[in-house]
mmCIF file of C-alpha atoms and ligand atoms in Angstrom:
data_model
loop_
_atom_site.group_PDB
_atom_site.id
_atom_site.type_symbol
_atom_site.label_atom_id
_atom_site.label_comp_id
_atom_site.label_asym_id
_atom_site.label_seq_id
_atom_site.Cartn_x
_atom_site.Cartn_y
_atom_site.Cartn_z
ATOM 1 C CA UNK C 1 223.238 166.132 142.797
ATOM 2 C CA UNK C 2 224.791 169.319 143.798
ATOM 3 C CA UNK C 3 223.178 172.341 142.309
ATOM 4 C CA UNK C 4 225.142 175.456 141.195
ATOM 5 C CA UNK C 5 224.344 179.268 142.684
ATOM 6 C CA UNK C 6 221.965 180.805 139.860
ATOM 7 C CA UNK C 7 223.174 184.614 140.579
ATOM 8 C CA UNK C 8 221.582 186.836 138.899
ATOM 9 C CA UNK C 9 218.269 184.245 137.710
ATOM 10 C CA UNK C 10 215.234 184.970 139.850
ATOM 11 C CA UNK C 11 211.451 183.705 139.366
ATOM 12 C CA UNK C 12 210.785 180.149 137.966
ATOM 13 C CA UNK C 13 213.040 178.488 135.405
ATOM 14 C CA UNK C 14 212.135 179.443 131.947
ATOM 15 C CA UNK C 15 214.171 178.335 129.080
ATOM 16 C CA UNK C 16 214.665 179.957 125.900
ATOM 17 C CA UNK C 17 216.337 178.095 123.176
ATOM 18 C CA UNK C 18 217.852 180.476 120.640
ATOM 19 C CA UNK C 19 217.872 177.783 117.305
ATOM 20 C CA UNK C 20 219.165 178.920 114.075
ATOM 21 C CA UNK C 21 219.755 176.533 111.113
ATOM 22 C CA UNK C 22 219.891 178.133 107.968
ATOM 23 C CA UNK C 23 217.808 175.276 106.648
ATOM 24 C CA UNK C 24 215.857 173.564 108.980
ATOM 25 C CA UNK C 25 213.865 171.857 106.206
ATOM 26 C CA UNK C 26 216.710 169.912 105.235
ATOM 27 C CA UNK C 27 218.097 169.174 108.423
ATOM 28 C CA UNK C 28 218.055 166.110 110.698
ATOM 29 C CA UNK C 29 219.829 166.625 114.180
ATOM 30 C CA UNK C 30 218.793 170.288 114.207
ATOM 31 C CA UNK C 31 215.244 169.707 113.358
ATOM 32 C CA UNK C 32 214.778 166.563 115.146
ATOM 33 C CA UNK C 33 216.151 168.360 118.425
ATOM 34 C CA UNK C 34 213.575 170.902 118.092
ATOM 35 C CA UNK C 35 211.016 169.230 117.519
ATOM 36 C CA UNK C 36 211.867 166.972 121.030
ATOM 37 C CA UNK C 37 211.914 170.594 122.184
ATOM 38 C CA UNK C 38 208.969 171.413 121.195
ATOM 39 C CA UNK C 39 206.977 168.318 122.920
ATOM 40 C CA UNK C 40 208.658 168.867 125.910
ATOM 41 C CA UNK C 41 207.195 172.410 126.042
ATOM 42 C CA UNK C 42 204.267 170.510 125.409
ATOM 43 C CA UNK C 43 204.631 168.484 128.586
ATOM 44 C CA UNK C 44 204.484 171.798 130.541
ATOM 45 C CA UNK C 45 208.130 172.432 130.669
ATOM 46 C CA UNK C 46 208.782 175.693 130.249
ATOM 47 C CA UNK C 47 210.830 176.442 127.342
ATOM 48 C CA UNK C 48 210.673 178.941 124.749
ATOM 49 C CA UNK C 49 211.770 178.261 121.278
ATOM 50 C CA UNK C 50 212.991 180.786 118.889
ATOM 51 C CA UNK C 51 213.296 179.887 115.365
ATOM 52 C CA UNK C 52 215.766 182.377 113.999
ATOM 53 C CA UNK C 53 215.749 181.826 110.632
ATOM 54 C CA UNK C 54 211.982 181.100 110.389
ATOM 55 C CA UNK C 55 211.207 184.557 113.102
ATOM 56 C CA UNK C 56 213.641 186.758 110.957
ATOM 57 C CA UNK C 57 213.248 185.600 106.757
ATOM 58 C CA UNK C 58 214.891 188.853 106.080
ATOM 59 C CA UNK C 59 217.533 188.935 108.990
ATOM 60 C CA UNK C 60 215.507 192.249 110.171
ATOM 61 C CA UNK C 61 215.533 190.843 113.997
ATOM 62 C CA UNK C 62 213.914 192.772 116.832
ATOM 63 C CA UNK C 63 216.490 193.563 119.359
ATOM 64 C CA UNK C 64 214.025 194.569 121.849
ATOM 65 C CA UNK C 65 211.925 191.387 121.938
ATOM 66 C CA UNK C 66 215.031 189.100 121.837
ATOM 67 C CA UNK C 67 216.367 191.510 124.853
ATOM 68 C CA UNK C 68 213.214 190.673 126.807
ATOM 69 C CA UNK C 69 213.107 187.396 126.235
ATOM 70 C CA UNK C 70 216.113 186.864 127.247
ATOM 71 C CA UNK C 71 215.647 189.186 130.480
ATOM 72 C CA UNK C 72 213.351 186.375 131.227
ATOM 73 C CA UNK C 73 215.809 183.363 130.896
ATOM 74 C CA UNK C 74 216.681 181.497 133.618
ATOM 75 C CA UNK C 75 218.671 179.273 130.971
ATOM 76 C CA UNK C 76 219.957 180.051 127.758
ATOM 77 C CA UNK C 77 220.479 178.034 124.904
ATOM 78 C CA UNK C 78 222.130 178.584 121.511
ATOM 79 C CA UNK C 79 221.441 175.397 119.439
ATOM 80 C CA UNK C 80 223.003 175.868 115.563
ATOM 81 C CA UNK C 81 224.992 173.336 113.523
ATOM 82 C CA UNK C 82 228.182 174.111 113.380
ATOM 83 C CA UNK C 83 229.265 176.154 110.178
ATOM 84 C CA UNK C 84 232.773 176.861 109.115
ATOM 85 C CA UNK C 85 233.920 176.326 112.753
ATOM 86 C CA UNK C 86 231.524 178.778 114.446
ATOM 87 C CA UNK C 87 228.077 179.873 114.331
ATOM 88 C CA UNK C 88 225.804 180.227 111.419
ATOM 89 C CA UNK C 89 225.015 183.849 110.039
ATOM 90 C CA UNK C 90 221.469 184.850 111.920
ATOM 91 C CA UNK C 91 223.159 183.562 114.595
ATOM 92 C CA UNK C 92 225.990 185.484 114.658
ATOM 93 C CA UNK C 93 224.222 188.237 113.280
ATOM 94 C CA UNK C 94 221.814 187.799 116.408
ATOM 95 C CA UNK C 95 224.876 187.844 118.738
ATOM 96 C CA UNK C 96 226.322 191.051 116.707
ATOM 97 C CA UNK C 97 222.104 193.061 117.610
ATOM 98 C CA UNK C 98 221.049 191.567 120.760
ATOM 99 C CA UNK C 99 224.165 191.424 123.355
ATOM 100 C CA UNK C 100 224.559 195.220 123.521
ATOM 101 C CA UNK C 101 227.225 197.658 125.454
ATOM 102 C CA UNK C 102 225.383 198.680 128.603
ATOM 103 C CA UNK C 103 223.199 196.210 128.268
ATOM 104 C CA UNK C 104 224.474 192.902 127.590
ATOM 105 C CA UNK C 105 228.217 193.823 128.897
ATOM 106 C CA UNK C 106 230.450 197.354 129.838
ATOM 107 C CA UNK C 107 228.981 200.309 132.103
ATOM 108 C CA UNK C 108 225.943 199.013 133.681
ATOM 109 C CA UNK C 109 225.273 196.007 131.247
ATOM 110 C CA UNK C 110 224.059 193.014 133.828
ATOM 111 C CA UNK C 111 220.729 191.710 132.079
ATOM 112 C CA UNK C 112 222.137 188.513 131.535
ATOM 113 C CA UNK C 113 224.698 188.172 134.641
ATOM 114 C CA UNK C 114 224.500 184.829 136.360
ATOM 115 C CA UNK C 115 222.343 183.258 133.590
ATOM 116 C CA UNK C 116 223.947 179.822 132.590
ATOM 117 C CA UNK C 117 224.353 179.811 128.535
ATOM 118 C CA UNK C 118 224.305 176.366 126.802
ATOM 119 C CA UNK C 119 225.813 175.339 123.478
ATOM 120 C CA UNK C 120 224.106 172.752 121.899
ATOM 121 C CA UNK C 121 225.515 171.803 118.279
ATOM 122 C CA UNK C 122 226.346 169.737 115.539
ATOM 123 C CA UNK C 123 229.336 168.613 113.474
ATOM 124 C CA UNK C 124 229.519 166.898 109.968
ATOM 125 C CA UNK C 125 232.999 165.987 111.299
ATOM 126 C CA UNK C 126 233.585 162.900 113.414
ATOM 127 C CA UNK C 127 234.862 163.177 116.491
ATOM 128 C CA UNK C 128 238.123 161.185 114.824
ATOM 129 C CA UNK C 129 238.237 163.980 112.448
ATOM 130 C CA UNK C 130 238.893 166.930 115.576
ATOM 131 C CA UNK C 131 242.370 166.028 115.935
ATOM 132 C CA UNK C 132 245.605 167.333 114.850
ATOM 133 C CA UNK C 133 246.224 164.125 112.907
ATOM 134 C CA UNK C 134 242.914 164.800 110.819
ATOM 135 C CA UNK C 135 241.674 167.003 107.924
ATOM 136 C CA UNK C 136 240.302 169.375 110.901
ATOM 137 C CA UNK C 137 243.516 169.711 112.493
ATOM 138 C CA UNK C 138 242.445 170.309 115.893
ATOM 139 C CA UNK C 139 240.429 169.182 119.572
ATOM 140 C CA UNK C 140 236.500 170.195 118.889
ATOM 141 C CA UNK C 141 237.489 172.385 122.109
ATOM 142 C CA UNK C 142 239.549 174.525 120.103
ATOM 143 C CA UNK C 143 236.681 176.202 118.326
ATOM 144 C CA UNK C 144 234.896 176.647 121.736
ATOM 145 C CA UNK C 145 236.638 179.462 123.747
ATOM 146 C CA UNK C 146 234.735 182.262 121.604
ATOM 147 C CA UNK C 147 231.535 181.163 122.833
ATOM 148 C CA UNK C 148 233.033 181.178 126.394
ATOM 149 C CA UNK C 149 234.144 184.206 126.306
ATOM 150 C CA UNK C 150 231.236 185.899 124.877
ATOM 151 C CA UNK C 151 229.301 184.299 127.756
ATOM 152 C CA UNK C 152 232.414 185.516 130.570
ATOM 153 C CA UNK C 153 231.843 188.939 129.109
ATOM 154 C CA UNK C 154 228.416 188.859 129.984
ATOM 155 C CA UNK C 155 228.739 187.529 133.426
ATOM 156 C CA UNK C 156 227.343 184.416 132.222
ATOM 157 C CA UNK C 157 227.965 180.783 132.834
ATOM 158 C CA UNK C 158 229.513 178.620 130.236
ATOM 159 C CA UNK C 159 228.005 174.835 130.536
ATOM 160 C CA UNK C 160 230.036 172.129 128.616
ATOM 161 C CA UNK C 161 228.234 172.286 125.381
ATOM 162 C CA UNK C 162 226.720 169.468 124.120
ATOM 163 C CA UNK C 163 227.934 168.119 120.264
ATOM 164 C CA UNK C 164 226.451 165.254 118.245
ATOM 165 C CA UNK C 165 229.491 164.918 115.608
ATOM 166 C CA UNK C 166 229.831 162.826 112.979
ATOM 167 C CA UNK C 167 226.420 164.398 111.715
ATOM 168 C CA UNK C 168 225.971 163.703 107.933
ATOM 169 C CA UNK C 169 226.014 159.607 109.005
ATOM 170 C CA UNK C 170 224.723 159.794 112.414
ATOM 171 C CA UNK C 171 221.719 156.853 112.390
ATOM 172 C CA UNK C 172 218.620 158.001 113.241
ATOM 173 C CA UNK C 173 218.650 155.968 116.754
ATOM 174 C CA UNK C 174 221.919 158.030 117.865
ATOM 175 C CA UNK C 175 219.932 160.740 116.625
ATOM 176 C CA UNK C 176 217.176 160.209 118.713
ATOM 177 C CA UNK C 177 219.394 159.152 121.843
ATOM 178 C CA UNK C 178 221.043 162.494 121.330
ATOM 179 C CA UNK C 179 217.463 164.364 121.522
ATOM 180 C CA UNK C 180 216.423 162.383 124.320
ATOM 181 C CA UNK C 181 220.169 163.350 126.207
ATOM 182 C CA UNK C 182 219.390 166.835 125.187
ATOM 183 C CA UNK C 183 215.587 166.830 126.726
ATOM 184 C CA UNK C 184 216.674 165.300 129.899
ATOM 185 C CA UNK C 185 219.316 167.984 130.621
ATOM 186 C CA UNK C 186 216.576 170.442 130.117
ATOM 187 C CA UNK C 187 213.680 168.503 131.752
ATOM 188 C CA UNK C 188 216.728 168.632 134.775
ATOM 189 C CA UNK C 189 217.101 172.562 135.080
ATOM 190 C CA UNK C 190 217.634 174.576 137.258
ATOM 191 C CA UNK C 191 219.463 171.406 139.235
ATOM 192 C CA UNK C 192 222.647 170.785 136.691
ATOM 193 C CA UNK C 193 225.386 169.005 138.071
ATOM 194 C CA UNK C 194 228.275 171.097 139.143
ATOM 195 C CA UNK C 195 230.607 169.519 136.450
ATOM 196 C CA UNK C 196 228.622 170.952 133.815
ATOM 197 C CA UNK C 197 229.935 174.003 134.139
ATOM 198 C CA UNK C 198 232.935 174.940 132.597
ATOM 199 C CA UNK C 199 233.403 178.718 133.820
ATOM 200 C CA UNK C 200 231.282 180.024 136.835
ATOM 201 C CA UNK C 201 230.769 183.712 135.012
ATOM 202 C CA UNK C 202 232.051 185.494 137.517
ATOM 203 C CA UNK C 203 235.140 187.306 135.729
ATOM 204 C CA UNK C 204 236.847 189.866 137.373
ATOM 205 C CA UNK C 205 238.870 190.610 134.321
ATOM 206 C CA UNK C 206 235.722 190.992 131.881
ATOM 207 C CA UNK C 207 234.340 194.337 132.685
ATOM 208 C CA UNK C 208 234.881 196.834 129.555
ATOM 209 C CA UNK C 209 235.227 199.749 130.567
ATOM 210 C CA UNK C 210 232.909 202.624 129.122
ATOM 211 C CA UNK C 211 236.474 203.924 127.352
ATOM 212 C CA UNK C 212 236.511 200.889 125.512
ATOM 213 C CA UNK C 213 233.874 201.777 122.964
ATOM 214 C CA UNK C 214 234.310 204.065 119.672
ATOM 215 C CA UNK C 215 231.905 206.871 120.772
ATOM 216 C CA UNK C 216 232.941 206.851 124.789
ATOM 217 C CA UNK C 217 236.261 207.200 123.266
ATOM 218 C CA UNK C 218 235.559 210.109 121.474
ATOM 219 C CA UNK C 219 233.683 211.753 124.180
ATOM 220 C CA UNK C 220 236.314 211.386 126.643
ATOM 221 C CA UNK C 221 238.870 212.073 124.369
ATOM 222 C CA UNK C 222 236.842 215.391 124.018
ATOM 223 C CA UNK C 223 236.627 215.864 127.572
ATOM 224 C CA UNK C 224 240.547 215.922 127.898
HETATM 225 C C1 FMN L 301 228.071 176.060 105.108
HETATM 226 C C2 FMN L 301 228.398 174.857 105.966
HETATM 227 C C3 FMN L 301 229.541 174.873 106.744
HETATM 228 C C4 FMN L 301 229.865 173.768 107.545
HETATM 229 N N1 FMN L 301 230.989 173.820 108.320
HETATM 230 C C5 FMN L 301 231.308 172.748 109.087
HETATM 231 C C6 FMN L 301 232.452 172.800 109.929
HETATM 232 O O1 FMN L 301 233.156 173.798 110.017
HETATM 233 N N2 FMN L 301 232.748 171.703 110.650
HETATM 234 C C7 FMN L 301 231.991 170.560 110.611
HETATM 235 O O2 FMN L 301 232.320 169.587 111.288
HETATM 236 N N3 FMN L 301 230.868 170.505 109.841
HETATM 237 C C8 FMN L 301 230.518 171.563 109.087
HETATM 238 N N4 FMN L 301 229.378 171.528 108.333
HETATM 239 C C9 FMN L 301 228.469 170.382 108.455
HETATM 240 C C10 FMN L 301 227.330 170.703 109.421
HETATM 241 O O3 FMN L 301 227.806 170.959 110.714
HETATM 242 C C11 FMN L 301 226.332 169.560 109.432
HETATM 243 O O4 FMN L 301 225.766 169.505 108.143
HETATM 244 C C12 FMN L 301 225.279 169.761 110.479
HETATM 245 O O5 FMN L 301 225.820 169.691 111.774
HETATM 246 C C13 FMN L 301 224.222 168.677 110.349
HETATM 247 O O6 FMN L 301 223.108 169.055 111.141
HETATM 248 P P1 FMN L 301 221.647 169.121 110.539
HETATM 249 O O7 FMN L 301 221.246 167.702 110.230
HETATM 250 O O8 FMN L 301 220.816 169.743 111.595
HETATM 251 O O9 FMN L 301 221.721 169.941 109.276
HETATM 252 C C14 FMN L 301 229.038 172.614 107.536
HETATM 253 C C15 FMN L 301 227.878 172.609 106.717
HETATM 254 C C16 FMN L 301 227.568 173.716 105.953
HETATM 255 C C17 FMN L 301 226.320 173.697 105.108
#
């Protein structure tokens, strides 16, 4: 299987699974997908989960250890049930702290260049129900391109995210298939097929410039 250039990721593969349900105790994909997690960390696979909602009780998250954990990625991995067609709120709230100007993206921000980001998720809707003869109107892909882009912005790689839909019925064999699909991918990296990737994160048109922020702005506007 072909493998894909990993850029910017140097040293051994370390995975860090960002997971953020905003009730794991009443979930089953979520929960049973960590947990598979989990035990493969246990089988000497290195992976790192964190547990959002259980690290950060009062959304109070620390930037700089998320920032070094994820210096140390070799592969990302946002796993969150899907929630009004996006994220859930630590999530995005973790997205709004952690991927800074400078750091994440703009003037000199490279810490996460090259690193391939995953989105692993799950729908209550079928995948019947993602159409634009359905109540959700249209393609599951529709929703995906702000994840994408957040990744091209930070010189990331986009892989094909993986989606259990149909959640709410799923049985609890296609529940544990899914798990053992998900494990396997991540038992697999750094060596993931070439098709998984749907954007190679090297985007010549993503680089903000340092103008583009509120307080460069001001300061060159000063300058003039
Ligand atoms: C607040 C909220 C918003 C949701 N929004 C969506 C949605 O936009 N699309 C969808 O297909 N399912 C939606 N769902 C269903 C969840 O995606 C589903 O419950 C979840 O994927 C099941 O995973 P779990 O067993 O880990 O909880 C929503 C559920 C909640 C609680």
């Amino acid at each position: 299987m072909p493998e894909l250039p990993s850029a910017a990721v140097v040293g051994p593969p370390h995975i860090v699974v960002i997971a953020a349900h905003p009730a794991m105790e009443q979930s089953r994909v979520n929960h049973a997908l960590l947990q598979a997690v989990r035990a493969l960390a246990g089988d000497g696979v290195a992976v790192e989960v964190r547990d959002l909602y259980a690290l950060y009780p009062d959304y109070l998250i620390d930037v700089a250890a998320e920032q070094a954990c994820l210096a140390a990625a070799s592969l990302i991995v946002w796993q969150h049930p899907l929630h009004w067609y996006g994220m859930t709120p630590l999530m995005k709230l973790w997205v709004d702290e952690v991927l800074t100007f400078g750091w994440a993206y703009g003037p000199g921000g490279t810490a996460l260049a090259g690193k391939p980001l995953w989105l692993v998720t799950s729908t209550g809707g079928t995948r019947d129900s993602y159409h634009p003869d359905s109540y959700n109107r249209y393609a599951f892909t529709a929703f995906v391109p702000p994840y994408e882009q957040t990744a091209a912005l930070c010189g990331m790689r986009f892989i094909e995210p993986l989606v259990l839909h149909g959640a709410h019925h799923a049985s609890a064999d296609a529940v544990a298939a899914h798990a053992e699909t998900y494990c396997q991918r991540l038992r697999r990296h750094p060596a993931w097929p070439q098709d998984d990737a749907a954007g190679d994160g090297d985007c010549a048109d993503c680089a903000v410039p340092a103008t583009a922020r509120p307080a460069a702005t001001r300061e060159a506007h000063r300058a003039e």
